[in-house]
Short mmCIF file of C-alpha atoms and ligand atoms in Angstrom, two decimals:
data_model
loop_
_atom_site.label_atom_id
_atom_site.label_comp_id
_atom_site.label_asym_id
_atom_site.label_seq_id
_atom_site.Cartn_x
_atom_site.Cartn_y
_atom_site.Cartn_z
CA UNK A 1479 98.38 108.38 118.57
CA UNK A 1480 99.32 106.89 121.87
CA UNK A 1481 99.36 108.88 125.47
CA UNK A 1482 99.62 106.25 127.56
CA UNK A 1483 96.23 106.46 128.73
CA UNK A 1484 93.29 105.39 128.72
CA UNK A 1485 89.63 108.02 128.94
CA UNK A 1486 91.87 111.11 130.09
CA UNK A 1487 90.45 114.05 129.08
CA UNK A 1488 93.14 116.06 127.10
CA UNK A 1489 92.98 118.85 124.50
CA UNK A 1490 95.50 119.77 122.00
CA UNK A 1491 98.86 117.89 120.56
CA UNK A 1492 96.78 115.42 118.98
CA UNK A 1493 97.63 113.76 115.76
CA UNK A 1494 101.19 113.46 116.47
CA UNK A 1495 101.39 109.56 116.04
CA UNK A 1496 101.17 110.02 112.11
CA UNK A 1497 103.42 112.31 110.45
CA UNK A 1498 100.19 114.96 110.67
CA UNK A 1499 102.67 117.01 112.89
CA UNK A 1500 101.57 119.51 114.96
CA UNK A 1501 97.99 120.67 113.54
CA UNK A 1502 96.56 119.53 117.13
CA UNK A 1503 93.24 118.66 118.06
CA UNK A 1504 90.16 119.57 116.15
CA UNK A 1505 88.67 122.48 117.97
CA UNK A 1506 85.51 120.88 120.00
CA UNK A 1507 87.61 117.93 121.15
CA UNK A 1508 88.09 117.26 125.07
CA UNK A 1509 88.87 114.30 125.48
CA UNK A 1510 91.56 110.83 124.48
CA UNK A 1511 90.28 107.73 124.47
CA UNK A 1512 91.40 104.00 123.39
CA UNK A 1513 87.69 102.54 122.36
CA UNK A 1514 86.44 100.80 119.47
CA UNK A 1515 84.91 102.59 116.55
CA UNK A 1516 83.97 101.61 113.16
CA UNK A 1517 84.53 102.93 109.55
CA UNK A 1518 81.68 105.19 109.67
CA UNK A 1519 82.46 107.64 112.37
CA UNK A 1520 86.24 106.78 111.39
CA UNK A 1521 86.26 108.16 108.13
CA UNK A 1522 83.52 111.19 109.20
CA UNK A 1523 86.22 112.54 111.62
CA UNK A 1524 89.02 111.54 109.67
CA UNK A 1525 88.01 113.48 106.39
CA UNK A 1526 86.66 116.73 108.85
CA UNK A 1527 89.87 116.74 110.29
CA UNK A 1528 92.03 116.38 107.12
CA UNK A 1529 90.12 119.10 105.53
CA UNK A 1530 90.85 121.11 108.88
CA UNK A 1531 94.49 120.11 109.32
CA UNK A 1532 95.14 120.40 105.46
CA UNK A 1533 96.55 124.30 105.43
CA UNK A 1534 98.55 124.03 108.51
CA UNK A 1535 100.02 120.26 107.79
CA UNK A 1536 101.24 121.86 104.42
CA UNK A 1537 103.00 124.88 105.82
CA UNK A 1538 104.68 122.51 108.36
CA UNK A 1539 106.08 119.93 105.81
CA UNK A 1540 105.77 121.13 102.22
CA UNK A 1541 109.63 121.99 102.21
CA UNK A 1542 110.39 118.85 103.21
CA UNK A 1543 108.33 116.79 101.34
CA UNK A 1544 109.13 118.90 98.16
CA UNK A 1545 106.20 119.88 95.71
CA UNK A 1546 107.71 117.09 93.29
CA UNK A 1547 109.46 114.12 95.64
CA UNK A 1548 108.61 111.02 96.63
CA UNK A 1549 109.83 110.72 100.73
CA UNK A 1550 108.57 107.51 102.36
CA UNK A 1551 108.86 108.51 105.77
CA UNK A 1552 110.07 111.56 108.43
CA UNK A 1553 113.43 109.40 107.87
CA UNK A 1554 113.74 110.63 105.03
CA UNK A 1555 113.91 107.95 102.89
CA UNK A 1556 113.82 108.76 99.26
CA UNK A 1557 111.89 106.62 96.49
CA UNK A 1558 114.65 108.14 94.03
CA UNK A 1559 117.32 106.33 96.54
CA UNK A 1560 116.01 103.00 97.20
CA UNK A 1561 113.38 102.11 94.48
CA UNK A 1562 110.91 99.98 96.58
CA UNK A 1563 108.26 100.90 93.42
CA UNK A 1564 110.90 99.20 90.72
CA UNK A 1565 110.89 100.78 86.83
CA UNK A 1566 107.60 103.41 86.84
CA UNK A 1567 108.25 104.95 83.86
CA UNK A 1568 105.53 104.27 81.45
CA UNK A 1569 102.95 102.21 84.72
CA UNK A 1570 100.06 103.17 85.75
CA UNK A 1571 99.96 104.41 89.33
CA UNK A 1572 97.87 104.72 91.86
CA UNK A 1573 98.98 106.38 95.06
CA UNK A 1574 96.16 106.68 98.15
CA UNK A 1575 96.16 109.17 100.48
CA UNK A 1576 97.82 110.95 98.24
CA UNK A 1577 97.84 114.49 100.20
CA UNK A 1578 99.25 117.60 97.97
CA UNK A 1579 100.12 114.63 95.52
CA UNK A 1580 103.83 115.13 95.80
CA UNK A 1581 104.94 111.81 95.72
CA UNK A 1582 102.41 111.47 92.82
CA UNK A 1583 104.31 114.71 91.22
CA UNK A 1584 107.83 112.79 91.45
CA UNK A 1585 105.99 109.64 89.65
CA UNK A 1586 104.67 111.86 86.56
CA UNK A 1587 108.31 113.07 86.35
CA UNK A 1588 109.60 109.71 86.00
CA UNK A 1589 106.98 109.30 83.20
CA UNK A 1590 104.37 107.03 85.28
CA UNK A 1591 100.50 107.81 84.19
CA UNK A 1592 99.13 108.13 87.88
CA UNK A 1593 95.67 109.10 90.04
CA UNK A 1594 95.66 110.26 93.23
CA UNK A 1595 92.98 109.81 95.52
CA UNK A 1596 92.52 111.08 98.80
CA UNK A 1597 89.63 111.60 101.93
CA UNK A 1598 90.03 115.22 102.03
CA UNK A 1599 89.12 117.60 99.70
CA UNK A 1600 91.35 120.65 101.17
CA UNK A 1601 94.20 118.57 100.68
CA UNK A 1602 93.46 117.10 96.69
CA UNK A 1603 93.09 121.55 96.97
CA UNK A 1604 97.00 121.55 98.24
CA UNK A 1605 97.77 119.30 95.24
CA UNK A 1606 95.79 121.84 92.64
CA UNK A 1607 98.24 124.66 94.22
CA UNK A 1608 101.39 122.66 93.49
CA UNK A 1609 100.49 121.47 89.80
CA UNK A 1610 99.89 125.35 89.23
CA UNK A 1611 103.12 125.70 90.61
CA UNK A 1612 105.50 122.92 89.41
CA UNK A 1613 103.17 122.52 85.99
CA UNK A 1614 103.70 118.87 87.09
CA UNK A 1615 99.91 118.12 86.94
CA UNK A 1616 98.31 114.71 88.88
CA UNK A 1617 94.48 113.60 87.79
CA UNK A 1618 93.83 113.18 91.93
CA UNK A 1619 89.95 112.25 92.88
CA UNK A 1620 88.31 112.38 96.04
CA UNK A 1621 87.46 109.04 97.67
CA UNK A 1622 88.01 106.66 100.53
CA UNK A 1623 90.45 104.03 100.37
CA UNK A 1624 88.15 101.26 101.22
CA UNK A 1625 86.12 102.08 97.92
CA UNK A 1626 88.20 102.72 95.09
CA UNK A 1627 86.93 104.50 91.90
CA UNK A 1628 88.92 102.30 89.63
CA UNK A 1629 88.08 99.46 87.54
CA UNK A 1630 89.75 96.03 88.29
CA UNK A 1631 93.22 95.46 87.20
CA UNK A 1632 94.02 98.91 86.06
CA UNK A 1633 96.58 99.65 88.20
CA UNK A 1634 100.52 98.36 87.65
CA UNK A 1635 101.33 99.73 91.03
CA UNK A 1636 100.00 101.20 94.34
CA UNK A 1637 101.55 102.99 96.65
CA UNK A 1638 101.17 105.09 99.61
CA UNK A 1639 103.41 106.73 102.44
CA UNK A 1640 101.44 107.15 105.56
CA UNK A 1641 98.25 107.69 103.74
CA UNK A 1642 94.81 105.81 104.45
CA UNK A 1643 96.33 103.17 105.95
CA UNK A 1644 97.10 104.38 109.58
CA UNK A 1645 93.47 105.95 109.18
CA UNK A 1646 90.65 103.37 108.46
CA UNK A 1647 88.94 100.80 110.28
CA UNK A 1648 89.29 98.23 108.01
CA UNK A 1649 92.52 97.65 107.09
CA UNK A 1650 91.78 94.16 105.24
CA UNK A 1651 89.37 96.27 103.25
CA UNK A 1652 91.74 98.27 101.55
CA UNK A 1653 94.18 95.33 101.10
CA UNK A 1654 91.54 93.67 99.64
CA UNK A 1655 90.47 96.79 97.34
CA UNK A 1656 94.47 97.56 96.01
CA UNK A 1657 94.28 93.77 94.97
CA UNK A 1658 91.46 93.93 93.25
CA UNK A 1659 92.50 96.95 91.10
CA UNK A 1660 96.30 95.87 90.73
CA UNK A 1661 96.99 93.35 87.68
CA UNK A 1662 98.37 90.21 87.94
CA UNK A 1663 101.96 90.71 89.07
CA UNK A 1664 101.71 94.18 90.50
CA UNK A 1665 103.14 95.44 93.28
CA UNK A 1666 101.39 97.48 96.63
CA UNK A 1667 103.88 99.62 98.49
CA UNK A 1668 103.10 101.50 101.72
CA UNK A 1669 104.41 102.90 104.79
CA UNK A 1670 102.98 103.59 108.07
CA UNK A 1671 104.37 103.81 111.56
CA UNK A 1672 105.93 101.81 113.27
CA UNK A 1673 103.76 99.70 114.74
CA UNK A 1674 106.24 99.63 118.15
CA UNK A 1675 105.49 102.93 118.89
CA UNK A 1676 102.15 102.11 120.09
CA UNK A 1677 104.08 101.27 122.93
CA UNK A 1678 104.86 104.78 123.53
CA UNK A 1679 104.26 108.27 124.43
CA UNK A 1680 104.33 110.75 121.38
CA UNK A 1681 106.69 112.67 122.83
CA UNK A 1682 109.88 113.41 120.23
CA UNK A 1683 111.91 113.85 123.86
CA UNK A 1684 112.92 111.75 126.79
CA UNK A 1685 109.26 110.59 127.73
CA UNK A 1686 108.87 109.15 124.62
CA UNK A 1687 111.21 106.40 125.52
CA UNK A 1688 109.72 104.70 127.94
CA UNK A 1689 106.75 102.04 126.97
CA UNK A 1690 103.51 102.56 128.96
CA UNK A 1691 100.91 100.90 126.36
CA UNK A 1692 100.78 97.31 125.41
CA UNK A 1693 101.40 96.62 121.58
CA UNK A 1694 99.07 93.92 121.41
CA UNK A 1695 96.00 96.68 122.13
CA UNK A 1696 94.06 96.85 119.01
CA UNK A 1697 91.95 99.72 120.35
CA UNK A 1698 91.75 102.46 117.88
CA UNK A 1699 93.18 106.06 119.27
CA UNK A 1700 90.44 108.31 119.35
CA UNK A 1701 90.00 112.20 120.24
CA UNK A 1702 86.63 112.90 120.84
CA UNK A 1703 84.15 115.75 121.47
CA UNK A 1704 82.19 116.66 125.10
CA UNK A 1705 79.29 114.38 123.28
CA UNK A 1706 81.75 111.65 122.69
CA UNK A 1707 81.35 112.02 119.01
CA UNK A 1708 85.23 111.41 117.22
CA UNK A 1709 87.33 114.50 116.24
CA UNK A 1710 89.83 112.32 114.91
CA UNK A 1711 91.12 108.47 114.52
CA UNK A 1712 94.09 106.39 114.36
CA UNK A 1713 94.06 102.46 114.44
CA UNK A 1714 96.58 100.35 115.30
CA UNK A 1715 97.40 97.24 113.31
CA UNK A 1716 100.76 94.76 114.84
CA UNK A 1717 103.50 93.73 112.34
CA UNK A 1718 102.18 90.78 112.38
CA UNK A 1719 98.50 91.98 111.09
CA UNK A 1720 99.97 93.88 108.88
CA UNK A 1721 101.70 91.16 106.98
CA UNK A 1722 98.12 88.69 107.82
CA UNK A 1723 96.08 91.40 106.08
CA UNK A 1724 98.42 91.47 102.53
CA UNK A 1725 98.59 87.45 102.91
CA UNK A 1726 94.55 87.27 102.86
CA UNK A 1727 94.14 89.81 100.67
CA UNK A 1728 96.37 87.19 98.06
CA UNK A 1729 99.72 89.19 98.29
CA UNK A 1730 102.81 87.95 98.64
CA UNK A 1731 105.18 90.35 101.12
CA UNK A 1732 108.48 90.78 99.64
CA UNK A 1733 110.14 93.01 102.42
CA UNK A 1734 109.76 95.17 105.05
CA UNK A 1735 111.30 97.86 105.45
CA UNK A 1736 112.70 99.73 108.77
CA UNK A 1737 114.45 102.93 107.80
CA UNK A 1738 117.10 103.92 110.38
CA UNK A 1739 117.87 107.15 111.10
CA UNK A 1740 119.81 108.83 109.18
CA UNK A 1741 123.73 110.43 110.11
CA UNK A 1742 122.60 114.37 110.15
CA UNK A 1743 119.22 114.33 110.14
CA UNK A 1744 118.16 116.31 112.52
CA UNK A 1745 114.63 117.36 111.68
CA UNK A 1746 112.04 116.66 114.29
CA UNK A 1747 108.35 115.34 112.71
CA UNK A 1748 105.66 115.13 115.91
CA UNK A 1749 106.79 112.14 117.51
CA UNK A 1750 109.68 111.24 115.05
CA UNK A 1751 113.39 112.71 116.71
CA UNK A 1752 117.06 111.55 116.04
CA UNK A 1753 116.78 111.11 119.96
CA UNK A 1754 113.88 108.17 119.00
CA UNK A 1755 114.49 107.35 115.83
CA UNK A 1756 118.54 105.93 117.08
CA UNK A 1757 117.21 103.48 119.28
CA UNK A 1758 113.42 102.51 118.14
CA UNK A 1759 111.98 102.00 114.32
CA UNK A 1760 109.73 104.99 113.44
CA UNK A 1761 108.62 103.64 110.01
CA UNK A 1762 107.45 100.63 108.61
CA UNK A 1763 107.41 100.11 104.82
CA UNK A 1764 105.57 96.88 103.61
CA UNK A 1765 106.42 96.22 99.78
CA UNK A 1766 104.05 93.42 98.22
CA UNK A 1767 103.37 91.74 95.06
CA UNK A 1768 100.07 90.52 93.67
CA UNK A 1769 101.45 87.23 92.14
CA UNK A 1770 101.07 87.06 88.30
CA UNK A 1771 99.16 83.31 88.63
CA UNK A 1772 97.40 81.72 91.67
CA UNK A 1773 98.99 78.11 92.25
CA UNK A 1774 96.20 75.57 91.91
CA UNK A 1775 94.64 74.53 95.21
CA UNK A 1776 93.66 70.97 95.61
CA UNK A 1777 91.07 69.40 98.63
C1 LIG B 2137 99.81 111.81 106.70
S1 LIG B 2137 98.89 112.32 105.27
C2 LIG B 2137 99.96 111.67 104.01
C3 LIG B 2137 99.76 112.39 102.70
C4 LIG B 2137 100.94 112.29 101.77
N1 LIG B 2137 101.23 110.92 101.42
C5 LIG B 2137 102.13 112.96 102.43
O1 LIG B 2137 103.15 112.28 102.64
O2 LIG B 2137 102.01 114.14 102.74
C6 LIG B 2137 97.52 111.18 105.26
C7 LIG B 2137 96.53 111.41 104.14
O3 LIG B 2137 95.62 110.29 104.11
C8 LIG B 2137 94.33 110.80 103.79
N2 LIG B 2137 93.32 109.83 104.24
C9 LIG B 2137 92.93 109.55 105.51
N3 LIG B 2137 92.00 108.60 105.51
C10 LIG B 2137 91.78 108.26 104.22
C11 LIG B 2137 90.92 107.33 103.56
N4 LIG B 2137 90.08 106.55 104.26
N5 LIG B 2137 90.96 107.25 102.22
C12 LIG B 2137 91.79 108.04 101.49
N6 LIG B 2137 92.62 108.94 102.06
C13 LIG B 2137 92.63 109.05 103.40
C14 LIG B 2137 94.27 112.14 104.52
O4 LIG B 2137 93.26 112.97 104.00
C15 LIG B 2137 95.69 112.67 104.30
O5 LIG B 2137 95.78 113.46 103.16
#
C-alpha cells in the first residue's frame, strides 16, 4: 500500500499494506504509482496476482491463521473471543474473499451452512488442500465480490476479514451486492486496514511512524508494469466512506471496531508490528445490520 510517493519506480516489497505479507511484487512490475484505475484492470491484476501470491501467502500465514479459525486481523483478534458474527450455528454464511476458507472452516464447525467465494482460483485451491486435511469441507466458488452468485436474501450473514474489500474499485458496489443477498435483519461484518495507515510508510520499523501521505488521497495504490499496465491494486476508502458506503447501501453500522495490540504478541505481518500497532490502529472492523423493515419515508 502506501510508500510515500508518488510515480517512483520501485520493484519488490509490494503488497505489504494488506495482510498479503511478503509475496512482493508480481514479477514484470517496475514501477509505484498513486493514479486512478477502474474495476476492470483492478480486478485483472488483482486476481493474476492472487493466483501468483496464493502458494507463498499460505506458507507465510497458514499457522497463524489455523486451517479451521476465524482471526479478524494480524492482531489477532479471534471470532471465537469477541463474537462480532452473533449465534452462527444453524445461518447461512457467506464469507468473501474467503482465501484457504479458514475462517469459513471455523463457521462449519460451529454448525453454520456457508459459501466461500473468492477472485483467485489458486487460493479457493489452498482451501481444497485444507478440507482434505481438516475433513472440515467449505462449498467455496470463484467470483468477484462486486457480482455475487447468490440469489437475493439467502444469506443470514456476511463476513469477510481483509478480503475483497481493500481490493476493488467499487466499494459501494459490493455494499450494495451483500445487501442485496442478506435478509432482512442480517448482519455484514468485515475488516480491512486501518484506513490511518494510508498516512504511512509500510514499514513494520521506525519509518513507518512517521506520516508522509495525506489520508484524504483517494488515489488507488498501484504497482505497475514497464507498459504501465497494473501488477497489482489497493484502494483506499476514509473511515468516514467506509461508514457512507454501508449507510447508502441501507445498513445500519453498529460498531467499529479498532483492535489494540495485544500484551505478547509479538508476530510481525508486513506492515503490522507491536512497535506500530502500540501507538496507531492497524485494523478496522465495521459490523453492520441490514434492518429487518425500512421506516416509511414521507415527501
Ligand atoms: C488478504 S486475503 C484474505 C483471505 C482470507 N480472509 C485470509 O484471512 O487469509 C484477500 C483475498 O481477497 C481475494 N479477493 C481480492 N479481490 C477480490 C474480489 N474482487 N472478489 C473476491 N475476492 C477477492 C483475494 O483473492 C484473496 O484471497
Amino acid at each position: 500500500m502506501t510508500n510515500g510517493t508518488d510515480d517512483v519506480p520501485r520493484t519488490g516489497g509490494a503488497a505489504a499494506g494488506t495482510p498479503a505479507g511478503s509475496a512482493g511484487a508480481l514479477p514484470g512490475t517496475s514501477s509505484v504509482v498513486r493514479r486512478s484505475t477502474d474495476s476492470g484492470e483492478t480486478t485483472a491484476a488483482n486476481r493474476r496476482w492472487w493466483d501468483w501470491a496464493a502458494d507463498s501467502y499460505q506458507a507465510e500465514h497458514g499457522e497463524f491463521l489455523r486451517d479451521v479459525g476465524f482471526v479478524w486481523c494480524p492482531e489477532g483478534l479471534d471470532e471465537a473471543d469477541v463474537g462480532l458474527l452473533g449465534d452462527v450455528a444453524g445461518r447461512r454464511v457467506l464469507e468473501i474473499g474467503c482465501g484457504a476458507a479458514q475462517c469459513s472452516r471455523w463457521l462449519v464447525s460451529q454448525g453454520a451452512v456457508v459459501v466461500g467465494v473468492d477472485l483467485s482460483l489458486r487460493q479457493l485451491g489452498h482451501a481444497r488442500r485444507l478440507d482434505e486435511a481438516t475433513r472440515v469441507c467449505v462449498p467455496v466458488l470463484q467470483a468477484d465480490a462486486t457480482r455475487l452468485p447468490l440469489r437475493a436474501a439467502s444469506c443470514d450473514i456476511v463476513c469477510s476479514a481483509f478480503g475483497a474489500l481493500p481490493f476493488v474499485a467499487d466499494s459501494a458496489g459490493v455494499m450494495a451486492e451483500v445487501a442485496r443477498v442478506l435478509r432482512p435483519g442480517g448482519r455484514f461484518v468485515f475488516s480491512v486496514t486501518h484506513p490511518v495507515r494510508w498516512c504511512f510508510p509500510d514499514d513494520p520499523g521506525p519509518q513507518g511512524l512517521v506520516a508522509v501521505d495525506s489520508y484524504f488521497d483517494r488515489r488507488p495504490y498501484v504497482e505497475a508494469d514497464d507498459e504501465g499496465q497494473a501488477t497489482y491494486v489497493e484502494h483506499h476508502r476514509t473511515m468516514g466512506d467506509r461508514v457512507r458506503d454501508l449507510v447508502a447501501a441501507g445498513f445500519t453500522v453498529r460498531d467499529v471496531v479498532e483492535p489494540e495490540w495485544p500484551e505478547g504478541h509479538e508476530r510481525t505481518w508486513g506492515q503490522w508490528s507491536r512497535l506500530r500497532g502500540r501507538l496507531l490502529p492497524g485494523t478496522a472492523i465495521f459490523v453492520s445490520i441490514k434492518p429487518a423493515c425500512h421506516a416509511p419515508s414521507y415527501g
